[in-house]
mmCIF file of C-alpha atoms in Angstrom:
data_model
loop_
_atom_site.group_PDB
_atom_site.id
_atom_site.type_symbol
_atom_site.label_atom_id
_atom_site.label_comp_id
_atom_site.label_asym_id
_atom_site.label_seq_id
_atom_site.Cartn_x
_atom_site.Cartn_y
_atom_site.Cartn_z
ATOM 1 C CA MET A 83 7.889 88.864 53.762
ATOM 2 C CA PRO A 84 8.133 89.476 57.576
ATOM 3 C CA GLU A 85 11.519 90.885 59.097
ATOM 4 C CA GLU A 86 11.737 87.326 62.455
ATOM 5 C CA GLY A 87 12.167 85.106 59.230
ATOM 6 C CA LYS A 88 15.119 86.558 57.197
ATOM 7 C CA ALA A 89 17.772 84.507 57.019
ATOM 8 C CA ASP A 90 21.186 85.828 59.844
ATOM 9 C CA THR A 91 23.825 85.910 57.347
ATOM 10 C CA GLN A 92 27.087 87.942 57.813
ATOM 11 C CA THR A 93 29.240 89.188 55.442
ATOM 12 C CA PRO A 94 33.332 88.484 55.665
ATOM 13 C CA ALA A 95 34.171 92.013 57.425
ATOM 14 C CA ASP A 96 31.854 91.190 60.336
ATOM 15 C CA ARG A 97 32.833 87.675 60.982
ATOM 16 C CA ARG A 98 36.956 88.813 60.838
ATOM 17 C CA ARG A 99 34.889 92.403 63.088
ATOM 18 C CA ARG A 100 33.646 89.348 66.432
ATOM 19 C CA GLN A 101 36.935 86.654 66.090
ATOM 20 C CA ARG A 102 39.434 90.537 66.978
ATOM 21 C CA SER A 103 36.968 91.645 69.726
ATOM 22 C CA ALA A 104 37.617 87.835 71.127
ATOM 23 C CA VAL A 105 41.341 88.087 70.579
ATOM 24 C CA LEU A 106 41.367 91.556 72.257
ATOM 25 C CA VAL A 107 39.139 90.434 75.547
ATOM 26 C CA PHE A 108 41.280 86.901 75.444
ATOM 27 C CA GLY A 109 44.399 89.088 75.594
ATOM 28 C CA PHE A 110 43.290 91.582 78.227
ATOM 29 C CA PHE A 111 42.041 88.409 80.550
ATOM 30 C CA LEU A 112 45.565 86.565 80.051
ATOM 31 C CA ALA A 113 47.144 89.727 80.797
ATOM 32 C CA VAL A 114 45.461 90.580 83.891
ATOM 33 C CA VAL A 115 45.818 86.763 85.255
ATOM 34 C CA LEU A 116 49.850 87.152 84.311
ATOM 35 C CA ALA A 117 50.146 89.970 86.396
ATOM 36 C CA ALA A 118 48.807 89.620 89.063
ATOM 37 C CA LEU A 119 50.705 86.005 89.476
ATOM 38 C CA ALA A 120 53.956 88.030 88.523
ATOM 39 C CA ALA A 121 52.893 90.522 91.280
ATOM 40 C CA THR A 122 52.465 87.929 93.816
ATOM 41 C CA VAL A 123 55.703 86.215 92.968
ATOM 42 C CA LEU A 124 57.208 89.560 93.223
ATOM 43 C CA THR A 125 56.167 90.676 96.311
ATOM 44 C CA VAL A 126 55.753 87.236 98.882
ATOM 45 C CA ASP A 127 57.943 87.069 102.000
ATOM 46 C CA ASN A 128 57.703 90.770 102.195
ATOM 47 C CA GLY A 129 59.360 91.623 98.430
ATOM 48 C CA ARG A 130 62.351 89.241 98.428
ATOM 49 C CA ASN A 131 61.845 88.248 94.352
ATOM 50 C CA TYR A 132 61.643 91.970 93.688
ATOM 51 C CA LYS A 133 64.639 93.018 95.775
ATOM 52 C CA ARG A 134 66.382 90.889 94.440
ATOM 53 C CA LEU A 135 65.415 91.031 91.017
ATOM 54 C CA VAL A 136 66.179 94.620 91.095
ATOM 55 C CA ARG A 137 69.281 93.601 92.594
ATOM 56 C CA GLN A 138 70.133 91.705 89.522
ATOM 57 C CA PHE A 139 70.152 94.838 87.500
ATOM 58 C CA ALA A 140 71.395 96.882 89.446
ATOM 59 C CA LEU A 141 68.690 99.166 89.653
ATOM 60 C CA GLU A 142 68.471 99.513 93.796
ATOM 61 C CA GLN A 143 69.018 103.619 92.952
ATOM 62 C CA TYR A 144 65.966 104.099 90.649
ATOM 63 C CA LEU A 145 63.658 101.460 92.506
ATOM 64 C CA PHE A 146 64.895 101.550 96.184
ATOM 65 C CA PRO A 147 63.546 104.405 98.398
ATOM 66 C CA ALA A 148 66.054 106.472 99.801
ATOM 67 C CA PRO A 149 67.714 105.634 103.375
ATOM 68 C CA PRO A 150 66.401 108.488 106.066
ATOM 69 C CA ALA A 151 69.343 110.816 107.066
ATOM 70 C CA PRO A 152 70.646 110.177 110.100
ATOM 71 C CA PRO A 153 68.983 112.178 113.082
ATOM 72 C CA LEU A 154 71.165 114.912 114.418
ATOM 73 C CA ARG A 155 71.819 116.551 116.978
ATOM 74 C CA VAL A 156 73.793 119.919 116.961
ATOM 75 C CA GLY A 157 74.269 120.951 120.593
ATOM 76 C CA ARG A 158 76.176 124.254 121.983
ATOM 77 C CA HIS A 159 79.282 125.043 121.317
ATOM 78 C CA ARG A 160 81.799 124.358 123.839
ATOM 79 C CA SER A 161 85.765 126.158 123.714
ATOM 80 C CA LEU A 162 88.545 124.067 125.228
ATOM 81 C CA PRO A 163 91.516 125.052 126.168
ATOM 82 C CA PRO A 164 93.988 122.304 124.051
ATOM 83 C CA GLU A 165 96.210 122.184 125.856
ATOM 84 C CA LYS A 166 93.998 119.893 129.300
ATOM 85 C CA HIS A 167 92.619 118.175 126.350
ATOM 86 C CA TYR A 168 95.042 116.903 124.181
ATOM 87 C CA PRO A 169 98.910 115.298 124.461
ATOM 88 C CA PRO A 170 101.740 117.456 124.338
ATOM 89 C CA TRP A 171 103.677 115.957 121.470
ATOM 90 C CA LEU A 172 99.874 116.427 119.109
ATOM 91 C CA LEU A 173 100.104 120.131 119.578
ATOM 92 C CA LYS A 174 103.507 120.756 118.679
ATOM 93 C CA ALA A 175 104.519 122.249 115.277
ATOM 94 C CA GLY A 176 107.261 119.383 114.423
ATOM 95 C CA LEU A 177 107.310 116.136 115.711
ATOM 96 C CA GLU A 178 110.296 113.863 116.781
ATOM 97 C CA ARG A 179 110.762 110.662 117.134
ATOM 98 C CA MET A 180 113.454 108.960 119.223
ATOM 99 C CA ALA A 181 115.377 105.937 116.911
ATOM 100 C CA VAL A 182 117.761 103.617 118.495
ATOM 101 C CA PHE A 183 120.295 101.778 116.092
ATOM 102 C CA GLU A 184 121.559 98.315 116.654
ATOM 103 C CA LYS A 185 125.844 98.663 116.647
ATOM 104 C CA THR A 186 127.144 95.912 114.227
ATOM 105 C CA GLU A 187 130.631 94.347 114.588
ATOM 106 C CA ALA A 188 132.595 94.642 111.998
ATOM 107 C CA LEU A 189 132.932 90.569 110.418
ATOM 108 C CA SER A 190 134.176 88.811 107.770
ATOM 109 C CA ALA A 191 131.322 86.210 105.905
ATOM 110 C CA GLU A 192 132.785 83.648 106.963
ATOM 111 C CA GLU A 193 132.935 85.016 110.118
ATOM 112 C CA ARG A 194 129.272 85.680 109.775
ATOM 113 C CA CYS A 195 127.927 82.740 108.890
ATOM 114 C CA ASP A 196 129.700 81.155 111.510
ATOM 115 C CA LEU A 197 127.355 82.306 113.907
ATOM 116 C CA LEU A 198 124.484 80.205 112.603
ATOM 117 C CA ARG A 199 126.555 77.568 114.647
ATOM 118 C CA ASP A 200 123.736 76.788 117.413
ATOM 119 C CA ASP A 201 123.796 74.986 120.588
ATOM 120 C CA ARG A 202 123.912 71.766 119.434
ATOM 121 C CA GLY A 203 126.972 72.325 117.990
ATOM 122 C CA THR A 204 125.266 71.777 114.600
ATOM 123 C CA ALA A 205 127.873 73.639 112.000
ATOM 124 C CA PRO A 206 127.392 75.571 108.707
ATOM 125 C CA THR A 207 129.612 75.258 105.522
ATOM 126 C CA PHE A 208 130.827 77.941 103.773
ATOM 127 C CA SER A 209 132.020 78.449 100.457
ATOM 128 C CA ARG A 210 133.501 81.250 98.002
ATOM 129 C CA SER A 211 133.047 81.369 94.361
ATOM 130 C CA GLY A 212 135.294 84.015 93.079
ATOM 131 C CA ASP A 213 133.731 86.797 94.604
ATOM 132 C CA ASP A 214 130.668 85.445 95.572
ATOM 133 C CA TRP A 215 129.940 83.555 99.005
ATOM 134 C CA GLU A 216 127.398 81.459 99.954
ATOM 135 C CA CYS A 217 126.677 80.080 103.711
ATOM 136 C CA LEU A 218 124.814 77.246 104.068
ATOM 137 C CA PHE A 219 122.612 75.839 107.838
ATOM 138 C CA PHE A 220 120.833 72.783 107.892
ATOM 139 C CA GLU A 221 119.356 70.634 110.618
ATOM 140 C CA GLU A 222 116.843 68.595 112.004
ATOM 141 C CA PHE A 223 114.057 67.968 114.654
ATOM 142 C CA GLY A 224 112.608 65.183 116.156
ATOM 143 C CA ASN A 225 112.778 61.457 115.277
ATOM 144 C CA ALA A 226 109.510 61.343 113.222
ATOM 145 C CA PRO A 227 109.132 59.708 109.485
ATOM 146 C CA GLU A 228 109.094 63.332 108.070
ATOM 147 C CA PRO A 229 111.707 65.343 110.873
ATOM 148 C CA ALA A 230 111.051 69.068 110.643
ATOM 149 C CA ALA A 231 114.009 70.717 109.496
ATOM 150 C CA LEU A 232 115.246 74.086 109.158
ATOM 151 C CA PHE A 233 117.450 75.304 106.314
ATOM 152 C CA ILE A 234 119.183 78.546 105.901
ATOM 153 C CA GLN A 235 121.003 80.150 103.003
ATOM 154 C CA ALA A 236 122.569 83.162 102.725
ATOM 155 C CA ARG A 237 124.622 84.728 100.018
ATOM 156 C CA GLY A 238 126.559 88.160 99.159
ATOM 157 C CA THR A 239 129.771 89.449 98.182
ATOM 158 C CA GLU A 240 133.276 90.589 99.154
ATOM 159 C CA PRO A 241 133.780 92.141 101.629
ATOM 160 C CA GLY A 242 130.840 90.475 103.915
ATOM 161 C CA THR A 243 128.184 92.524 101.957
ATOM 162 C CA VAL A 244 125.302 90.276 102.190
ATOM 163 C CA SER A 245 122.632 90.396 98.741
ATOM 164 C CA SER A 246 120.011 87.702 100.379
ATOM 165 C CA PHE A 247 119.107 85.497 103.012
ATOM 166 C CA ARG A 248 116.919 82.813 103.044
ATOM 167 C CA ILE A 249 115.589 80.709 106.055
ATOM 168 C CA LYS A 250 112.688 77.450 105.261
ATOM 169 C CA VAL A 251 111.058 76.167 107.730
ATOM 170 C CA SER A 252 109.435 72.808 107.690
ATOM 171 C CA LEU A 253 106.750 72.165 110.120
ATOM 172 C CA THR A 254 106.416 68.609 109.282
ATOM 173 C CA ASP A 255 106.684 67.397 113.471
ATOM 174 C CA LEU A 256 103.650 68.758 115.584
ATOM 175 C CA THR A 257 106.162 68.421 119.020
ATOM 176 C CA THR A 258 108.965 70.480 117.197
ATOM 177 C CA GLU A 259 106.962 73.098 115.905
ATOM 178 C CA LEU A 260 107.969 75.582 118.868
ATOM 179 C CA ALA A 261 111.416 74.689 118.983
ATOM 180 C CA VAL A 262 112.322 74.957 114.232
ATOM 181 C CA LEU A 263 110.301 78.360 115.218
ATOM 182 C CA SER A 264 112.944 79.192 118.358
ATOM 183 C CA GLU A 265 115.226 78.106 116.317
ATOM 184 C CA ALA A 266 114.578 80.476 112.891
ATOM 185 C CA ILE A 267 114.438 83.284 115.239
ATOM 186 C CA GLY A 268 117.227 83.049 116.650
ATOM 187 C CA ALA A 269 119.309 82.420 113.433
ATOM 188 C CA THR A 270 118.398 85.719 112.524
ATOM 189 C CA GLU A 271 119.414 87.645 115.246
ATOM 190 C CA ARG A 272 122.852 85.282 115.573
ATOM 191 C CA PHE A 273 123.722 86.269 112.016
ATOM 192 C CA GLY A 274 123.541 89.561 112.650
ATOM 193 C CA LEU A 275 121.384 91.628 110.175
ATOM 194 C CA PRO A 276 121.610 95.417 111.095
ATOM 195 C CA MET A 277 117.818 96.252 112.535
ATOM 196 C CA THR A 278 116.662 98.473 114.793
ATOM 197 C CA PRO A 279 114.484 97.221 117.434
ATOM 198 C CA GLU A 280 111.402 97.705 116.080
ATOM 199 C CA THR A 281 111.960 95.678 113.082
ATOM 200 C CA ARG A 282 113.774 92.774 114.731
ATOM 201 C CA THR A 283 109.999 92.956 116.605
ATOM 202 C CA TYR A 284 107.579 93.461 114.095
ATOM 203 C CA LEU A 285 110.015 90.056 112.311
ATOM 204 C CA ILE A 286 109.995 88.014 115.506
ATOM 205 C CA GLU A 287 106.089 88.253 115.819
ATOM 206 C CA LYS A 288 105.486 87.351 112.389
ATOM 207 C CA LEU A 289 107.349 84.091 112.491
ATOM 208 C CA ALA A 290 106.266 83.720 115.431
ATOM 209 C CA GLY A 291 102.476 83.470 115.264
ATOM 210 C CA ARG A 292 103.587 81.889 110.713
ATOM 211 C CA THR A 293 101.718 85.210 109.408
ATOM 212 C CA GLU A 294 102.560 85.630 105.897
ATOM 213 C CA PHE A 295 103.542 88.890 104.823
ATOM 214 C CA SER A 296 105.754 90.646 102.737
ATOM 215 C CA SER A 297 106.485 94.270 103.934
ATOM 216 C CA ILE A 298 109.388 96.974 102.723
ATOM 217 C CA VAL A 299 111.168 97.505 106.586
ATOM 218 C CA GLU A 300 114.101 99.886 106.372
ATOM 219 C CA ASN A 301 115.852 99.184 104.142
ATOM 220 C CA TYR A 302 114.941 95.183 103.650
ATOM 221 C CA ARG A 303 112.208 94.241 101.619
ATOM 222 C CA MET A 304 110.802 91.102 103.256
ATOM 223 C CA THR A 305 108.940 88.098 102.213
ATOM 224 C CA PHE A 306 107.309 85.033 104.831
ATOM 225 C CA SER A 307 104.677 82.610 102.800
ATOM 226 C CA ARG A 308 103.566 79.105 102.822
ATOM 227 C CA GLU A 309 104.483 77.045 99.636
ATOM 228 C CA ILE A 310 101.586 76.433 97.272
ATOM 229 C CA THR A 311 102.218 72.198 97.289
ATOM 230 C CA ASP A 312 102.885 72.567 100.958
ATOM 231 C CA ALA A 313 101.270 73.628 103.621
ATOM 232 C CA ARG A 314 103.491 72.487 106.253
ATOM 233 C CA ARG A 315 106.554 74.404 104.415
ATOM 234 C CA TYR A 316 107.115 78.263 104.721
ATOM 235 C CA ASN A 317 109.768 80.340 103.205
ATOM 236 C CA LEU A 318 111.223 83.711 104.361
ATOM 237 C CA LEU A 319 113.317 86.094 102.272
ATOM 238 C CA ILE A 320 115.176 88.938 103.120
ATOM 239 C CA LEU A 321 116.218 90.807 100.498
ATOM 240 C CA PRO A 322 118.673 94.325 101.640
ATOM 241 C CA ARG A 323 117.692 97.678 99.613
ATOM 242 C CA ARG A 324 121.135 99.303 98.725
ATOM 243 C CA GLN A 325 122.053 102.369 99.199
ATOM 244 C CA THR A 326 121.992 104.467 96.338
ATOM 245 C CA ALA A 327 122.962 108.112 98.075
ATOM 246 C CA GLY A 328 125.663 108.718 101.147
ATOM 247 C CA CYS A 329 126.037 111.905 103.420
ATOM 248 C CA GLY A 330 124.745 114.627 101.473
ATOM 249 C CA GLU A 331 123.856 113.478 98.271
ATOM 250 C CA ARG A 332 121.249 113.615 96.074
ATOM 251 C CA PRO A 333 119.943 109.903 95.742
ATOM 252 C CA SER A 334 119.779 109.171 91.847
ATOM 253 C CA ALA A 335 116.250 107.874 90.705
ATOM 254 C CA PRO A 336 115.808 104.258 90.431
ATOM 255 C CA PRO A 337 115.249 102.776 86.883
ATOM 256 C CA ASP A 338 112.277 101.823 87.682
ATOM 257 C CA ARG A 339 111.293 104.577 89.456
ATOM 258 C CA TRP A 340 107.646 104.142 87.787
ATOM 259 C CA ALA A 341 106.959 100.914 89.597
ATOM 260 C CA THR A 342 109.379 101.384 92.982
ATOM 261 C CA PRO A 343 107.400 102.697 95.585
ATOM 262 C CA THR A 344 109.015 106.374 97.356
ATOM 263 C CA TYR A 345 109.048 106.815 100.696
ATOM 264 C CA ARG A 346 110.349 110.388 101.600
ATOM 265 C CA MET A 347 111.897 111.061 105.021
ATOM 266 C CA PRO A 348 114.833 113.987 106.561
ATOM 267 C CA VAL A 349 117.781 111.604 106.420
ATOM 268 C CA GLY A 350 120.296 113.483 108.600
ATOM 269 C CA CYS A 351 124.281 112.536 109.316
ATOM 270 C CA LEU A 352 125.417 112.682 112.916
ATOM 271 C CA ALA A 353 129.321 113.282 113.095
ATOM 272 C CA LEU A 354 130.951 111.104 115.702
ATOM 273 C CA ARG A 355 132.466 112.941 118.123
ATOM 274 C CA SER A 356 135.188 110.622 120.641
ATOM 275 C CA LEU A 357 135.101 111.675 124.052
ATOM 276 C CA PRO A 358 137.505 113.971 125.289
ATOM 277 C CA GLN A 359 140.915 112.145 126.941
ATOM 278 C CA PRO A 360 140.643 112.909 130.448
ATOM 279 C CA GLN A 361 143.989 116.017 131.302
ATOM 280 C CA SER A 362 146.285 114.431 133.831
ATOM 281 C CA ALA A 363 147.060 116.725 136.940
ATOM 282 C CA SER A 364 150.470 118.532 136.361
#
Protein backbone atom coordinates (compact mmCIF):
# COMPACT_ATOMS: atom_id res chain seq x y z
CA MET A 1 0.00 0.00 0.00
CA PRO A 2 1.50 3.39 -0.93
CA GLU A 3 2.66 5.70 1.89
CA GLU A 4 0.28 8.49 0.79
CA GLY A 5 -2.69 6.44 1.70
CA LYS A 6 -1.50 5.54 5.15
CA ALA A 7 -3.57 7.02 7.98
CA ASP A 8 -1.93 9.87 9.91
CA THR A 9 -1.81 8.24 13.27
CA GLN A 10 -0.24 9.83 16.43
CA THR A 11 0.73 8.24 19.64
CA PRO A 12 -0.26 9.76 23.01
CA ALA A 13 3.35 10.85 23.53
CA ASP A 14 3.28 12.80 20.24
CA ARG A 15 0.08 14.59 21.27
CA ARG A 16 1.55 15.57 24.66
CA ARG A 17 4.69 16.96 23.00
CA ARG A 18 2.57 19.06 20.59
CA GLN A 19 0.42 20.43 23.44
CA ARG A 20 3.53 21.29 25.47
CA SER A 21 5.03 23.18 22.55
CA ALA A 22 1.80 25.17 22.09
CA VAL A 23 1.75 26.11 25.79
CA LEU A 24 5.37 27.21 25.69
CA VAL A 25 4.81 29.38 22.61
CA PHE A 26 1.70 30.97 24.15
CA GLY A 27 3.52 31.62 27.45
CA PHE A 28 6.44 33.20 25.64
CA PHE A 29 4.20 35.59 23.68
CA LEU A 30 2.20 36.39 26.85
CA ALA A 31 5.40 37.22 28.78
CA VAL A 32 6.58 39.47 25.94
CA VAL A 33 3.25 41.33 25.91
CA LEU A 34 3.20 41.76 29.69
CA ALA A 35 6.83 42.94 29.74
CA ALA A 36 6.12 45.49 27.04
CA LEU A 37 3.04 46.69 28.92
CA ALA A 38 4.96 46.98 32.22
CA ALA A 39 7.81 48.85 30.51
CA THR A 40 5.30 51.28 28.98
CA VAL A 41 3.65 51.92 32.35
CA LEU A 42 6.97 52.42 34.18
CA THR A 43 8.57 54.69 31.59
CA VAL A 44 5.62 57.02 30.99
CA ASP A 45 6.10 60.66 32.09
CA ASN A 46 9.90 60.34 32.28
CA GLY A 47 9.78 57.24 34.43
CA ARG A 48 7.55 58.69 37.17
CA ASN A 49 6.01 55.33 38.05
CA TYR A 50 9.42 53.65 38.04
CA LYS A 51 10.83 56.22 40.47
CA ARG A 52 7.79 55.88 42.70
CA LEU A 53 8.18 52.09 42.76
CA VAL A 54 11.87 52.33 43.62
CA ARG A 55 11.20 54.76 46.47
CA GLN A 56 8.40 52.52 47.74
CA PHE A 57 10.90 49.69 48.29
CA ALA A 58 13.75 52.03 49.42
CA LEU A 59 16.08 50.97 46.62
CA GLU A 60 17.24 54.44 45.55
CA GLN A 61 20.84 53.64 46.46
CA TYR A 62 20.90 50.61 44.14
CA LEU A 63 18.62 51.51 41.22
CA PHE A 64 19.11 55.26 40.86
CA PRO A 65 22.26 56.64 39.28
CA ALA A 66 24.68 58.28 41.66
CA PRO A 67 24.48 62.09 41.70
CA PRO A 68 27.32 63.81 39.92
CA ALA A 69 30.13 65.11 42.08
CA PRO A 70 30.05 68.88 42.61
CA PRO A 71 32.62 70.78 40.61
CA LEU A 72 35.62 71.68 42.69
CA ARG A 73 37.81 74.62 42.01
CA VAL A 74 40.98 75.01 43.99
CA GLY A 75 42.38 78.48 43.95
CA ARG A 76 45.69 79.75 45.07
CA HIS A 77 46.25 79.88 48.80
CA ARG A 78 46.89 83.32 50.11
CA SER A 79 48.05 83.91 53.65
CA LEU A 80 46.05 86.70 55.22
CA PRO A 81 46.95 88.34 58.51
CA PRO A 82 44.14 87.35 60.92
CA GLU A 83 44.23 90.54 62.92
CA LYS A 84 42.97 92.49 59.91
CA HIS A 85 40.16 90.17 58.86
CA TYR A 86 38.69 88.83 62.11
CA PRO A 87 37.18 90.59 65.11
CA PRO A 88 39.60 90.91 68.03
CA TRP A 89 37.31 89.07 70.49
CA LEU A 90 37.40 85.97 68.27
CA LEU A 91 41.20 85.77 68.46
CA LYS A 92 41.41 85.92 72.24
CA ALA A 93 42.38 82.78 74.09
CA GLY A 94 39.47 83.14 76.50
CA LEU A 95 36.15 84.84 75.81
CA GLU A 96 34.54 86.98 78.46
CA ARG A 97 31.07 88.46 78.57
CA MET A 98 29.85 91.33 80.67
CA ALA A 99 26.87 90.31 82.80
CA VAL A 100 24.41 92.71 84.40
CA PHE A 101 22.43 91.58 87.41
CA GLU A 102 19.33 93.23 88.78
CA LYS A 103 19.30 94.11 92.44
CA THR A 104 16.08 92.95 94.07
CA GLU A 105 14.69 94.61 97.12
CA ALA A 106 14.31 92.62 100.34
CA LEU A 107 10.51 92.45 100.43
CA SER A 108 8.22 90.08 102.23
CA ALA A 109 5.82 87.84 100.32
CA GLU A 110 2.86 90.07 101.18
CA GLU A 111 4.67 93.22 100.06
CA ARG A 112 5.70 91.56 96.80
CA CYS A 113 2.11 90.43 96.22
CA ASP A 114 0.84 93.96 96.78
CA LEU A 115 3.08 95.15 93.92
CA LEU A 116 0.71 93.44 91.47
CA ARG A 117 -1.85 96.20 92.10
CA ASP A 118 -2.33 97.94 88.73
CA ASP A 119 -3.23 101.48 87.71
CA ARG A 120 -6.95 100.61 87.52
CA GLY A 121 -7.03 99.89 91.25
CA THR A 122 -7.42 96.12 91.02
CA ALA A 123 -5.87 94.67 94.17
CA PRO A 124 -4.46 91.16 94.63
CA THR A 125 -5.44 88.72 97.36
CA PHE A 126 -2.82 87.35 99.76
CA SER A 127 -3.34 84.37 102.07
CA ARG A 128 -1.22 82.19 104.35
CA SER A 129 -1.49 78.56 105.40
CA GLY A 130 1.22 77.61 107.86
CA ASP A 131 4.59 78.30 106.23
CA ASP A 132 3.04 78.45 102.73
CA TRP A 133 1.56 81.56 101.12
CA GLU A 134 -0.42 82.26 97.96
CA CYS A 135 -0.99 85.45 95.98
CA LEU A 136 -3.94 85.69 93.55
CA PHE A 137 -4.73 88.45 91.08
CA PHE A 138 -7.66 88.55 88.64
CA GLU A 139 -8.77 91.27 86.25
CA GLU A 140 -11.24 91.48 83.34
CA PHE A 141 -10.91 93.69 80.26
CA GLY A 142 -13.62 95.07 77.98
CA ASN A 143 -17.39 94.75 77.99
CA ALA A 144 -17.78 91.77 75.65
CA PRO A 145 -20.20 88.94 76.55
CA GLU A 146 -17.10 86.83 77.27
CA PRO A 147 -14.56 89.44 78.44
CA ALA A 148 -10.83 88.94 78.21
CA ALA A 149 -9.16 88.22 81.52
CA LEU A 150 -5.81 88.01 83.29
CA PHE A 151 -5.22 85.61 86.18
CA ILE A 152 -2.00 85.42 88.25
CA GLN A 153 -1.14 82.85 90.88
CA ALA A 154 2.10 82.97 92.86
CA ARG A 155 2.98 80.45 95.55
CA GLY A 156 5.88 80.07 97.91
CA THR A 157 7.13 79.58 101.44
CA GLU A 158 8.32 81.96 104.10
CA PRO A 159 10.30 84.15 104.12
CA GLY A 160 9.28 85.33 100.66
CA THR A 161 10.60 82.35 98.67
CA VAL A 162 8.72 81.88 95.39
CA SER A 163 8.11 78.28 94.34
CA SER A 164 5.88 78.93 91.28
CA PHE A 165 4.59 81.92 89.33
CA ARG A 166 1.72 81.32 86.92
CA ILE A 167 -0.05 83.69 84.51
CA LYS A 168 -3.16 82.75 82.55
CA VAL A 169 -4.48 85.08 79.85
CA SER A 170 -7.84 84.69 78.12
CA LEU A 171 -7.82 86.53 74.79
CA THR A 172 -11.53 86.17 74.12
CA ASP A 173 -11.99 89.81 73.04
CA LEU A 174 -9.91 90.89 70.03
CA THR A 175 -10.20 94.58 70.94
CA THR A 176 -8.41 94.09 74.27
CA GLU A 177 -5.64 91.64 73.33
CA LEU A 178 -2.91 94.29 73.46
CA ALA A 179 -4.08 95.56 76.86
CA VAL A 180 -4.17 92.05 78.36
CA LEU A 181 -0.69 91.14 77.09
CA SER A 182 0.73 94.49 78.23
CA GLU A 183 -0.71 93.96 81.70
CA ALA A 184 0.73 90.43 81.85
CA ILE A 185 4.18 91.74 80.91
CA GLY A 186 3.89 94.54 83.46
CA ALA A 187 2.90 92.07 86.18
CA THR A 188 6.06 90.01 85.66
CA GLU A 189 8.11 93.18 86.10
CA ARG A 190 6.19 94.49 89.13
CA PHE A 191 6.33 91.20 91.01
CA GLY A 192 10.11 91.44 90.96
CA LEU A 193 11.42 88.01 90.00
CA PRO A 194 15.20 88.49 89.77
CA MET A 195 16.25 88.24 86.11
CA THR A 196 18.89 89.64 83.86
CA PRO A 197 17.72 92.16 81.25
CA GLU A 198 18.37 89.61 78.48
CA THR A 199 16.04 87.06 80.09
CA ARG A 200 13.34 89.63 80.74
CA THR A 201 13.54 90.80 77.12
CA TYR A 202 13.30 87.17 75.93
CA LEU A 203 10.19 86.63 78.07
CA ILE A 204 8.54 89.84 76.89
CA GLU A 205 9.12 88.96 73.22
CA LYS A 206 7.53 85.52 73.67
CA LEU A 207 4.49 86.92 75.47
CA ALA A 208 3.99 89.79 73.02
CA GLY A 209 4.18 87.45 70.02
CA ARG A 210 2.15 84.66 71.64
CA THR A 211 4.99 82.28 70.81
CA GLU A 212 4.89 78.95 72.61
CA PHE A 213 8.18 77.87 74.21
CA SER A 214 9.69 75.74 76.95
CA SER A 215 13.13 76.86 78.10
CA ILE A 216 15.58 76.70 80.96
CA VAL A 217 16.79 80.27 81.39
CA GLU A 218 19.18 81.19 84.21
CA ASN A 219 17.65 79.71 87.38
CA TYR A 220 14.15 79.33 85.94
CA ARG A 221 12.22 76.75 83.96
CA MET A 222 9.69 78.64 81.83
CA THR A 223 6.82 77.25 79.77
CA PHE A 224 4.39 79.26 77.67
CA SER A 225 1.72 77.20 75.89
CA ARG A 226 -1.79 77.36 74.52
CA GLU A 227 -4.61 75.44 76.15
CA ILE A 228 -5.71 72.34 74.27
CA THR A 229 -9.42 72.87 74.90
CA ASP A 230 -9.47 76.59 73.99
CA ALA A 231 -6.94 78.16 71.59
CA ARG A 232 -7.73 81.63 72.94
CA ARG A 233 -6.24 80.93 76.36
CA TYR A 234 -2.51 80.81 77.18
CA ASN A 235 -0.58 79.73 80.28
CA LEU A 236 2.83 80.95 81.44
CA LEU A 237 4.52 78.93 84.18
CA ILE A 238 7.78 80.06 85.79
CA LEU A 239 9.41 77.60 88.19
CA PRO A 240 12.52 78.80 90.03
CA ARG A 241 15.30 76.23 90.16
CA ARG A 242 16.68 75.92 93.65
CA GLN A 243 20.33 76.71 94.34
CA THR A 244 21.97 73.53 95.60
CA ALA A 245 25.44 74.85 96.41
CA GLY A 246 26.81 77.90 98.11
CA CYS A 247 29.79 80.02 97.18
CA GLY A 248 32.90 77.85 97.01
CA GLU A 249 30.97 74.58 97.59
CA ARG A 250 30.89 71.62 95.26
CA PRO A 251 27.35 71.01 93.94
CA SER A 252 25.84 67.64 94.78
CA ALA A 253 24.45 65.44 92.03
CA PRO A 254 20.64 65.51 91.80
CA PRO A 255 18.79 62.21 92.40
CA ASP A 256 17.62 62.14 88.77
CA ARG A 257 20.93 63.26 87.31
CA TRP A 258 20.50 61.01 84.26
CA ALA A 259 17.32 62.85 83.23
CA THR A 260 18.33 66.36 84.33
CA PRO A 261 20.24 68.51 81.82
CA THR A 262 23.51 69.86 83.23
CA TYR A 263 25.17 73.02 81.95
CA ARG A 264 28.75 73.62 83.03
CA MET A 265 29.82 77.22 83.47
CA PRO A 266 32.36 78.98 85.67
CA VAL A 267 30.79 80.98 88.49
CA GLY A 268 32.78 83.41 90.54
CA CYS A 269 31.93 84.72 93.99
CA LEU A 270 32.51 88.42 94.36
CA ALA A 271 33.30 89.99 97.68
CA LEU A 272 31.33 93.21 98.01
CA ARG A 273 33.32 96.06 99.42
CA SER A 274 31.83 99.12 100.97
CA LEU A 275 32.75 102.50 99.60
CA PRO A 276 35.62 104.17 101.43
CA GLN A 277 34.49 106.81 103.87
CA PRO A 278 35.83 110.30 103.16
CA GLN A 279 38.44 111.35 105.70
CA SER A 280 37.75 114.52 107.61
CA ALA A 281 40.28 117.25 107.25
CA SER A 282 42.30 117.70 110.41
